[in-house]
Amino acid sequence: GRFFIMRNPNISIVYTHPGDLSLDVSNNTYPVNTYQILELIVNRTEGIDYAFQNGSLLSSKLFTDITNYTDTANLMLIGAYNYSATTPLAGYFLNGKVAEILSYKSTDMSSMTRQRVEGYLAWKWGIQSSLLSNHAYRNASPPLDISNTPIPLRIGVSIWLDSTDLSTITKDASNRVSRWVDKSSNAFQFNQN
């Protein structure tokens, strides 16, 4: 499927699954200068898309699964949207900041794994108090392994974009991000063209 982080008057963040089913969080209000943990999970076993914010389920939607993901004209976009065009459309740009993106291609997105990822992000970005009061990692960060890599990031990460690692970011002459290097072993770099 396709994933967009963008904004226009109607849409904030959308995951579009094949067949143009989408989960958006456009009805939510976001305080200025406050990070949110937004998660989109496609459970192909159950045939349900899930959207979470700070560990709370926002919505879920049934979908009909297809296995042929061949839409190469409309790829993952960060900060923009293009629908059927080959370049981002005017007026469909994110008005905000993206701190970190983690993508997993995994059959293990259990509640425990999901909460470990939420805990890692919440503690890293100082928003642990925004997690649910009974969240497993609201009061303590997830454990680290011996190499000090958080447990959620050790296995199954297909893409990891981290804005705190400035060595992974290149800016153009206008001080805009032109390249963002993937920290996973898959080398899915993002390039502004």
PDB file of C-alpha atoms in Angstrom:
ATOM      1  CA  GLY A   1       0.000   0.000   0.000  1.00  0.00           C
ATOM      2  CA  ARG A   2       0.915   3.669   0.187  1.00  0.00           C
ATOM      3  CA  PHE A   3       1.628   5.846   3.178  1.00  0.00           C
ATOM      4  CA  PHE A   4       1.348   9.628   3.310  1.00  0.00           C
ATOM      5  CA  ILE A   5       2.314  12.128   5.962  1.00  0.00           C
ATOM      6  CA  MET A   6       0.763  15.345   4.741  1.00  0.00           C
ATOM      7  CA  ARG A   7      -1.965  17.865   5.376  1.00  0.00           C
ATOM      8  CA  ASN A   8      -4.662  19.704   3.517  1.00  0.00           C
ATOM      9  CA  PRO A   9      -7.929  21.099   4.924  1.00  0.00           C
ATOM     10  CA  ASN A  10      -9.393  17.577   5.196  1.00  0.00           C
ATOM     11  CA  ILE A  11      -6.592  15.066   5.768  1.00  0.00           C
ATOM     12  CA  SER A  12      -3.723  14.903   8.229  1.00  0.00           C
ATOM     13  CA  ILE A  13      -2.105  11.478   8.043  1.00  0.00           C
ATOM     14  CA  VAL A  14      -3.310   8.647   5.846  1.00  0.00           C
ATOM     15  CA  TYR A  15      -2.345   5.084   5.048  1.00  0.00           C
ATOM     16  CA  THR A  16      -3.911   3.994   1.783  1.00  0.00           C
ATOM     17  CA  HIS A  17      -4.181   0.248   1.340  1.00  0.00           C
ATOM     18  CA  PRO A  18      -4.699  -1.293  -2.095  1.00  0.00           C
ATOM     19  CA  GLY A  19      -8.242  -0.503  -3.119  1.00  0.00           C
ATOM     20  CA  ASP A  20      -7.914   3.026  -1.686  1.00  0.00           C
ATOM     21  CA  LEU A  21      -9.116   2.174   1.792  1.00  0.00           C
ATOM     22  CA  SER A  22      -7.654   4.663   4.196  1.00  0.00           C
ATOM     23  CA  LEU A  23      -7.325   5.406   7.869  1.00  0.00           C
ATOM     24  CA  ASP A  24      -6.947   9.048   8.680  1.00  0.00           C
ATOM     25  CA  VAL A  25      -6.732  11.088  11.846  1.00  0.00           C
ATOM     26  CA  SER A  26      -8.061  14.308  10.360  1.00  0.00           C
ATOM     27  CA  ASN A  27     -10.701  14.807  13.051  1.00  0.00           C
ATOM     28  CA  ASN A  28      -8.105  15.126  15.805  1.00  0.00           C
ATOM     29  CA  THR A  29      -6.694  18.396  17.092  1.00  0.00           C
ATOM     30  CA  TYR A  30      -2.959  18.526  17.705  1.00  0.00           C
ATOM     31  CA  PRO A  31      -1.399  21.021  20.142  1.00  0.00           C
ATOM     32  CA  VAL A  32       1.376  23.168  18.658  1.00  0.00           C
ATOM     33  CA  ASN A  33       4.918  21.901  19.345  1.00  0.00           C
ATOM     34  CA  THR A  34       3.706  18.608  20.814  1.00  0.00           C
ATOM     35  CA  TYR A  35       4.800  15.295  19.316  1.00  0.00           C
ATOM     36  CA  GLN A  36       2.325  12.458  18.816  1.00  0.00           C
ATOM     37  CA  ILE A  37       2.967   8.770  18.226  1.00  0.00           C
ATOM     38  CA  LEU A  38       0.840   7.790  15.232  1.00  0.00           C
ATOM     39  CA  GLU A  39       0.721   4.136  14.210  1.00  0.00           C
ATOM     40  CA  LEU A  40      -0.865   2.358  11.301  1.00  0.00           C
ATOM     41  CA  ILE A  41      -1.031  -1.431  11.356  1.00  0.00           C
ATOM     42  CA  VAL A  42      -2.215  -3.577   8.461  1.00  0.00           C
ATOM     43  CA  ASN A  43      -3.165  -6.967   9.857  1.00  0.00           C
ATOM     44  CA  ARG A  44      -3.395  -9.120   6.751  1.00  0.00           C
ATOM     45  CA  THR A  45      -4.341 -12.191   8.798  1.00  0.00           C
ATOM     46  CA  GLU A  46      -7.464 -10.530  10.200  1.00  0.00           C
ATOM     47  CA  GLY A  47      -8.035  -8.267   7.189  1.00  0.00           C
ATOM     48  CA  ILE A  48      -8.192  -5.161   9.385  1.00  0.00           C
ATOM     49  CA  ASP A  49      -6.309  -1.840   9.310  1.00  0.00           C
ATOM     50  CA  TYR A  50      -5.744  -0.253  12.737  1.00  0.00           C
ATOM     51  CA  ALA A  51      -4.838   3.347  13.598  1.00  0.00           C
ATOM     52  CA  PHE A  52      -3.379   4.204  17.016  1.00  0.00           C
ATOM     53  CA  GLN A  53      -2.349   7.489  18.608  1.00  0.00           C
ATOM     54  CA  ASN A  54      -0.138   7.457  21.703  1.00  0.00           C
ATOM     55  CA  GLY A  55      -1.157   3.844  22.338  1.00  0.00           C
ATOM     56  CA  SER A  56      -4.919   4.448  22.060  1.00  0.00           C
ATOM     57  CA  LEU A  57      -6.917   2.799  19.283  1.00  0.00           C
ATOM     58  CA  LEU A  58      -8.400   5.531  17.073  1.00  0.00           C
ATOM     59  CA  SER A  59     -10.100   3.447  14.413  1.00  0.00           C
ATOM     60  CA  SER A  60     -10.121   0.175  12.560  1.00  0.00           C
ATOM     61  CA  LYS A  61     -11.419  -0.797   9.159  1.00  0.00           C
ATOM     62  CA  LEU A  62     -11.959  -4.083   7.329  1.00  0.00           C
ATOM     63  CA  PHE A  63     -10.295  -4.525   3.944  1.00  0.00           C
ATOM     64  CA  THR A  64     -10.155  -7.126   1.202  1.00  0.00           C
ATOM     65  CA  ASP A  65      -6.587  -8.300   0.931  1.00  0.00           C
ATOM     66  CA  ILE A  66      -4.720  -8.436  -2.331  1.00  0.00           C
ATOM     67  CA  THR A  67      -1.158  -9.628  -2.692  1.00  0.00           C
ATOM     68  CA  ASN A  68      -0.130  -7.768  -5.840  1.00  0.00           C
ATOM     69  CA  TYR A  69       1.361  -4.429  -4.732  1.00  0.00           C
ATOM     70  CA  THR A  70       2.400  -2.983  -8.068  1.00  0.00           C
ATOM     71  CA  ASP A  71       1.464   0.708  -7.775  1.00  0.00           C
ATOM     72  CA  THR A  72       4.915   2.125  -8.608  1.00  0.00           C
ATOM     73  CA  ALA A  73       3.594   5.549  -9.672  1.00  0.00           C
ATOM     74  CA  ASN A  74       2.416   6.487  -6.163  1.00  0.00           C
ATOM     75  CA  LEU A  75       5.083   5.638  -3.624  1.00  0.00           C
ATOM     76  CA  MET A  76       5.536   6.481   0.057  1.00  0.00           C
ATOM     77  CA  LEU A  77       5.648  10.243   0.576  1.00  0.00           C
ATOM     78  CA  ILE A  78       6.729  12.193   3.634  1.00  0.00           C
ATOM     79  CA  GLY A  79       5.327  15.703   3.873  1.00  0.00           C
ATOM     80  CA  ALA A  80       3.413  15.625   0.588  1.00  0.00           C
ATOM     81  CA  TYR A  81       0.672  13.904  -1.396  1.00  0.00           C
ATOM     82  CA  ASN A  82       0.331  13.200  -5.098  1.00  0.00           C
ATOM     83  CA  TYR A  83      -2.779  11.039  -5.658  1.00  0.00           C
ATOM     84  CA  SER A  84      -2.348  10.071  -9.337  1.00  0.00           C
ATOM     85  CA  ALA A  85       0.211  12.718 -10.267  1.00  0.00           C
ATOM     86  CA  THR A  86       3.913  11.918 -10.455  1.00  0.00           C
ATOM     87  CA  THR A  87       4.907  14.976  -8.399  1.00  0.00           C
ATOM     88  CA  PRO A  88       3.466  16.300  -5.122  1.00  0.00           C
ATOM     89  CA  LEU A  89       0.352  18.419  -5.525  1.00  0.00           C
ATOM     90  CA  ALA A  90       0.329  22.093  -4.503  1.00  0.00           C
ATOM     91  CA  GLY A  91      -1.407  22.717  -1.179  1.00  0.00           C
ATOM     92  CA  TYR A  92      -0.977  19.147   0.071  1.00  0.00           C
ATOM     93  CA  PHE A  93       2.096  19.612   2.234  1.00  0.00           C
ATOM     94  CA  LEU A  94       2.631  18.850   5.905  1.00  0.00           C
ATOM     95  CA  ASN A  95       2.527  21.835   8.244  1.00  0.00           C
ATOM     96  CA  GLY A  96       4.528  20.283  11.048  1.00  0.00           C
ATOM     97  CA  LYS A  97       7.528  18.173  11.955  1.00  0.00           C
ATOM     98  CA  VAL A  98       8.292  14.479  11.554  1.00  0.00           C
ATOM     99  CA  ALA A  99      10.679  13.265  14.237  1.00  0.00           C
ATOM    100  CA  GLU A 100      11.051   9.580  13.477  1.00  0.00           C
ATOM    101  CA  ILE A 101       9.552   6.911  11.234  1.00  0.00           C
ATOM    102  CA  LEU A 102       9.739   3.189  11.913  1.00  0.00           C
ATOM    103  CA  SER A 103       8.273   0.664   9.517  1.00  0.00           C
ATOM    104  CA  TYR A 104       8.031  -3.046  10.183  1.00  0.00           C
ATOM    105  CA  LYS A 105       7.287  -5.806   7.740  1.00  0.00           C
ATOM    106  CA  SER A 106       6.546  -8.404  10.309  1.00  0.00           C
ATOM    107  CA  THR A 107       4.083 -11.021  11.406  1.00  0.00           C
ATOM    108  CA  ASP A 108       4.872 -10.130  15.035  1.00  0.00           C
ATOM    109  CA  MET A 109       3.054  -6.885  15.676  1.00  0.00           C
ATOM    110  CA  SER A 110       1.499  -8.208  18.841  1.00  0.00           C
ATOM    111  CA  SER A 111       0.215  -5.810  21.483  1.00  0.00           C
ATOM    112  CA  MET A 112       3.445  -6.346  23.425  1.00  0.00           C
ATOM    113  CA  THR A 113       5.657  -5.487  20.420  1.00  0.00           C
ATOM    114  CA  ARG A 114       3.486  -2.480  19.564  1.00  0.00           C
ATOM    115  CA  GLN A 115       3.696  -1.201  23.142  1.00  0.00           C
ATOM    116  CA  ARG A 116       7.494  -1.624  23.184  1.00  0.00           C
ATOM    117  CA  VAL A 117       7.764   0.536  20.054  1.00  0.00           C
ATOM    118  CA  GLU A 118       5.387   3.112  21.587  1.00  0.00           C
ATOM    119  CA  GLY A 119       7.425   3.105  24.790  1.00  0.00           C
ATOM    120  CA  TYR A 120      10.716   3.546  22.920  1.00  0.00           C
ATOM    121  CA  LEU A 121       9.351   6.524  20.949  1.00  0.00           C
ATOM    122  CA  ALA A 122       7.564   8.092  23.933  1.00  0.00           C
ATOM    123  CA  TRP A 123      10.651   8.025  26.154  1.00  0.00           C
ATOM    124  CA  LYS A 124      12.995   9.126  23.378  1.00  0.00           C
ATOM    125  CA  TRP A 125      10.839  12.165  22.557  1.00  0.00           C
ATOM    126  CA  GLY A 126       9.781  12.968  26.149  1.00  0.00           C
ATOM    127  CA  ILE A 127       6.067  12.307  25.694  1.00  0.00           C
ATOM    128  CA  GLN A 128       5.647   9.232  27.899  1.00  0.00           C
ATOM    129  CA  SER A 129       2.931  11.004  29.921  1.00  0.00           C
ATOM    130  CA  SER A 130       0.770  11.023  26.759  1.00  0.00           C
ATOM    131  CA  LEU A 131       0.572   7.217  26.809  1.00  0.00           C
ATOM    132  CA  LEU A 132      -2.462   5.525  28.336  1.00  0.00           C
ATOM    133  CA  SER A 133      -2.386   5.464  32.144  1.00  0.00           C
ATOM    134  CA  ASN A 134      -2.191   1.646  32.110  1.00  0.00           C
ATOM    135  CA  HIS A 135       0.347   1.455  29.248  1.00  0.00           C
ATOM    136  CA  ALA A 136       3.181  -1.002  29.960  1.00  0.00           C
ATOM    137  CA  TYR A 137       5.839   1.704  29.365  1.00  0.00           C
ATOM    138  CA  ARG A 138       4.246   4.888  30.662  1.00  0.00           C
ATOM    139  CA  ASN A 139       6.289   4.808  33.879  1.00  0.00           C
ATOM    140  CA  ALA A 140       9.439   3.055  32.659  1.00  0.00           C
ATOM    141  CA  SER A 141      11.165   2.829  29.293  1.00  0.00           C
ATOM    142  CA  PRO A 142      11.403  -0.503  27.438  1.00  0.00           C
ATOM    143  CA  PRO A 143      14.489  -2.593  28.250  1.00  0.00           C
ATOM    144  CA  LEU A 144      17.680  -2.332  26.219  1.00  0.00           C
ATOM    145  CA  ASP A 145      19.761  -5.206  24.978  1.00  0.00           C
ATOM    146  CA  ILE A 146      23.501  -5.479  25.560  1.00  0.00           C
ATOM    147  CA  SER A 147      24.357  -3.192  22.642  1.00  0.00           C
ATOM    148  CA  ASN A 148      22.039  -0.468  24.007  1.00  0.00           C
ATOM    149  CA  THR A 149      19.705  -0.806  21.047  1.00  0.00           C
ATOM    150  CA  PRO A 150      16.091  -0.697  22.195  1.00  0.00           C
ATOM    151  CA  ILE A 151      14.469  -4.113  21.937  1.00  0.00           C
ATOM    152  CA  PRO A 152      11.746  -2.936  19.515  1.00  0.00           C
ATOM    153  CA  LEU A 153      14.394  -1.954  16.970  1.00  0.00           C
ATOM    154  CA  ARG A 154      16.455  -5.115  16.944  1.00  0.00           C
ATOM    155  CA  ILE A 155      14.311  -7.357  14.751  1.00  0.00           C
ATOM    156  CA  GLY A 156      11.924  -6.783  11.882  1.00  0.00           C
ATOM    157  CA  VAL A 157      12.567  -3.108  11.124  1.00  0.00           C
ATOM    158  CA  SER A 158      12.238  -2.520   7.389  1.00  0.00           C
ATOM    159  CA  ILE A 159      12.843   1.260   7.511  1.00  0.00           C
ATOM    160  CA  TRP A 160      14.113   3.598  10.253  1.00  0.00           C
ATOM    161  CA  LEU A 161      14.322   7.355   9.691  1.00  0.00           C
ATOM    162  CA  ASP A 162      15.635   9.185  12.763  1.00  0.00           C
ATOM    163  CA  SER A 163      15.838  12.988  12.875  1.00  0.00           C
ATOM    164  CA  THR A 164      18.109  12.947  15.947  1.00  0.00           C
ATOM    165  CA  ASP A 165      20.862  11.342  13.892  1.00  0.00           C
ATOM    166  CA  LEU A 166      22.022  14.346  11.873  1.00  0.00           C
ATOM    167  CA  SER A 167      24.527  12.230   9.971  1.00  0.00           C
ATOM    168  CA  THR A 168      21.557  10.680   8.121  1.00  0.00           C
ATOM    169  CA  ILE A 169      20.117  14.015   6.918  1.00  0.00           C
ATOM    170  CA  THR A 170      21.275  16.146   3.984  1.00  0.00           C
ATOM    171  CA  LYS A 171      19.866  19.632   3.375  1.00  0.00           C
ATOM    172  CA  ASP A 172      19.743  21.658   0.170  1.00  0.00           C
ATOM    173  CA  ALA A 173      20.788  25.311  -0.320  1.00  0.00           C
ATOM    174  CA  SER A 174      17.414  26.443   1.089  1.00  0.00           C
ATOM    175  CA  ASN A 175      17.994  24.437   4.311  1.00  0.00           C
ATOM    176  CA  ARG A 176      15.300  21.905   3.379  1.00  0.00           C
ATOM    177  CA  VAL A 177      15.819  18.169   3.789  1.00  0.00           C
ATOM    178  CA  SER A 178      16.872  16.753   0.436  1.00  0.00           C
ATOM    179  CA  ARG A 179      17.938  13.261   1.608  1.00  0.00           C
ATOM    180  CA  TRP A 180      17.108  11.144   4.650  1.00  0.00           C
ATOM    181  CA  VAL A 181      19.106   7.931   5.044  1.00  0.00           C
ATOM    182  CA  ASP A 182      17.458   4.768   6.351  1.00  0.00           C
ATOM    183  CA  LYS A 183      19.202   3.407   9.484  1.00  0.00           C
ATOM    184  CA  SER A 184      17.854  -0.113   8.966  1.00  0.00           C
ATOM    185  CA  SER A 185      19.934  -2.583   6.973  1.00  0.00           C
ATOM    186  CA  ASN A 186      17.628  -2.203   3.937  1.00  0.00           C
ATOM    187  CA  ALA A 187      18.935   1.169   2.638  1.00  0.00           C
ATOM    188  CA  PHE A 188      15.513   2.659   1.785  1.00  0.00           C
ATOM    189  CA  GLN A 189      16.782   6.243   1.443  1.00  0.00           C
ATOM    190  CA  PHE A 190      14.385   9.154   0.878  1.00  0.00           C
ATOM    191  CA  ASN A 191      15.377  11.691  -1.751  1.00  0.00           C
ATOM    192  CA  GLN A 192      13.634  14.945  -2.575  1.00  0.00           C
ATOM    193  CA  ASN A 193      13.439  15.314  -6.353  1.00  0.00           C
TER     194      ASN A 193
END
